[in-house]
mmCIF file of C-alpha atoms in Angstrom:
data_model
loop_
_atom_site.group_PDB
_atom_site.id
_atom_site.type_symbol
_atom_site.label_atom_id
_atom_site.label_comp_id
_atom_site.label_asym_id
_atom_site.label_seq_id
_atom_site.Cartn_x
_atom_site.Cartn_y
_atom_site.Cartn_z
ATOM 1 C CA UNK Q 1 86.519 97.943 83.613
ATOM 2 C CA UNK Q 2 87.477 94.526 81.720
ATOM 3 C CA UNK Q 3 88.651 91.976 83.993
ATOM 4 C CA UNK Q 4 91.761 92.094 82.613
ATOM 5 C CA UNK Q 5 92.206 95.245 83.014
ATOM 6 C CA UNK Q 6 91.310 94.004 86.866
ATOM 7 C CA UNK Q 7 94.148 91.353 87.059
ATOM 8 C CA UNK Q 8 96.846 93.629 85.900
ATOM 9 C CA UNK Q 9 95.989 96.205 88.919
ATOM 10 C CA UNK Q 10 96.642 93.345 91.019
ATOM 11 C CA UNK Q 11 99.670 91.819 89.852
ATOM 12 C CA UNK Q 12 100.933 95.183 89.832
ATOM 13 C CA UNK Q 13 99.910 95.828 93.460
ATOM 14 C CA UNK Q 14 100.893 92.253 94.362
ATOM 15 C CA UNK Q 15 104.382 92.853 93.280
ATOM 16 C CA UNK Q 16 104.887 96.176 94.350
ATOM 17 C CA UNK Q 17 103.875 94.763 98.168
ATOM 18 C CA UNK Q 18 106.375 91.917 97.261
ATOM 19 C CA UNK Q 19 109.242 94.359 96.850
ATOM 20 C CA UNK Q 20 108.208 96.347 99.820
ATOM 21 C CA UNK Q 21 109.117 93.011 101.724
ATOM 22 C CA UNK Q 22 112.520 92.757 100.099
ATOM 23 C CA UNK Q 23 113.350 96.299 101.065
ATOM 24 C CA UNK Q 24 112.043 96.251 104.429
ATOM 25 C CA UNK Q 25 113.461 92.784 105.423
ATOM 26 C CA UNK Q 26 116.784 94.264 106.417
ATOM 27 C CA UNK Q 27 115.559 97.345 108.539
ATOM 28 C CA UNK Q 28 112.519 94.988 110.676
ATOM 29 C CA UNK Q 29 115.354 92.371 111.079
ATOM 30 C CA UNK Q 30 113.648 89.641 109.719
ATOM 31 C CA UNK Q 31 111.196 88.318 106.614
ATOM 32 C CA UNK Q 32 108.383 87.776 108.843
ATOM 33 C CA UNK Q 33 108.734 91.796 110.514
ATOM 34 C CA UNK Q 34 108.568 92.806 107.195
ATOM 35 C CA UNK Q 35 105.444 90.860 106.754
ATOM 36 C CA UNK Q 36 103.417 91.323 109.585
ATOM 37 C CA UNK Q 37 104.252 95.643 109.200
ATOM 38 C CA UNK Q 38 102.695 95.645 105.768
ATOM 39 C CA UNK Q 39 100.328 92.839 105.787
ATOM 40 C CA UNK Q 40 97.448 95.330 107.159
ATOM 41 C CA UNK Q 41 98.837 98.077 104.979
ATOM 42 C CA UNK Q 42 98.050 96.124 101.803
ATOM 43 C CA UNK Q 43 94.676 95.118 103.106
ATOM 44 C CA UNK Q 44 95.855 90.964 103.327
ATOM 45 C CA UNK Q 45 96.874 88.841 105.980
ATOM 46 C CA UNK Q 46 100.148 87.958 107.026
ATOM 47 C CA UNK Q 47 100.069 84.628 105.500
ATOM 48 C CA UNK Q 48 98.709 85.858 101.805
ATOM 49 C CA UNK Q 49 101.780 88.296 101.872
ATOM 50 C CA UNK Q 50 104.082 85.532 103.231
ATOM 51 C CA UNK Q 51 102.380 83.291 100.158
ATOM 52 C CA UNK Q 52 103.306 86.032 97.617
ATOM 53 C CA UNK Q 53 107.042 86.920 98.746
ATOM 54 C CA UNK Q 54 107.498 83.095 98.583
ATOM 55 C CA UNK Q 55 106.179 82.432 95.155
ATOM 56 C CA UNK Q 56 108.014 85.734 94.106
ATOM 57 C CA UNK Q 57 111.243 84.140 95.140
ATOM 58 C CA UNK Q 58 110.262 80.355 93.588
ATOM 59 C CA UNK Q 59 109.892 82.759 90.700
ATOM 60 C CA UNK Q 60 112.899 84.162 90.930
ATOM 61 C CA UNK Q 61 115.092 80.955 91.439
ATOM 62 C CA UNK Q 62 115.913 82.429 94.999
ATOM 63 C CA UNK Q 63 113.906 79.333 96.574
ATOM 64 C CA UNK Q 64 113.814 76.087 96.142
ATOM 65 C CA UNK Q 65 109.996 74.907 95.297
#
């Protein structure tokens, strides 16, 4: 597999974990529920999913950097 090919997988599985967050954030009650429910379910820790919802939103224009 090229290692592009590679870094596409995961910036596809990055922001599909990402929008899990978003959807979830309303139903656990808070951000960090969200986080710490699908952390272990997309193999991370809490604090590499918190790092990717927060550069998502930087992204976004939804935070400030």
């Amino acid at each position: 597999m090229a290692p592009w090919h590679d870094q596409a997988i995961f910036l596809e599985v990055r922001e599909r974990f990402v929008r899990l967050v978003q959807d979830r954030t309303a139903e656990r009650g808070s951000q960090w529920a969200a986080i710490e429910a699908i952390a272990p379910k997309a193999g991370c820790t809490t604090e590499t999913l918190r790092r990717w919802v927060s550069r998502a939103e930087r992204d976004a224009g939804q935070r400030l950097a």
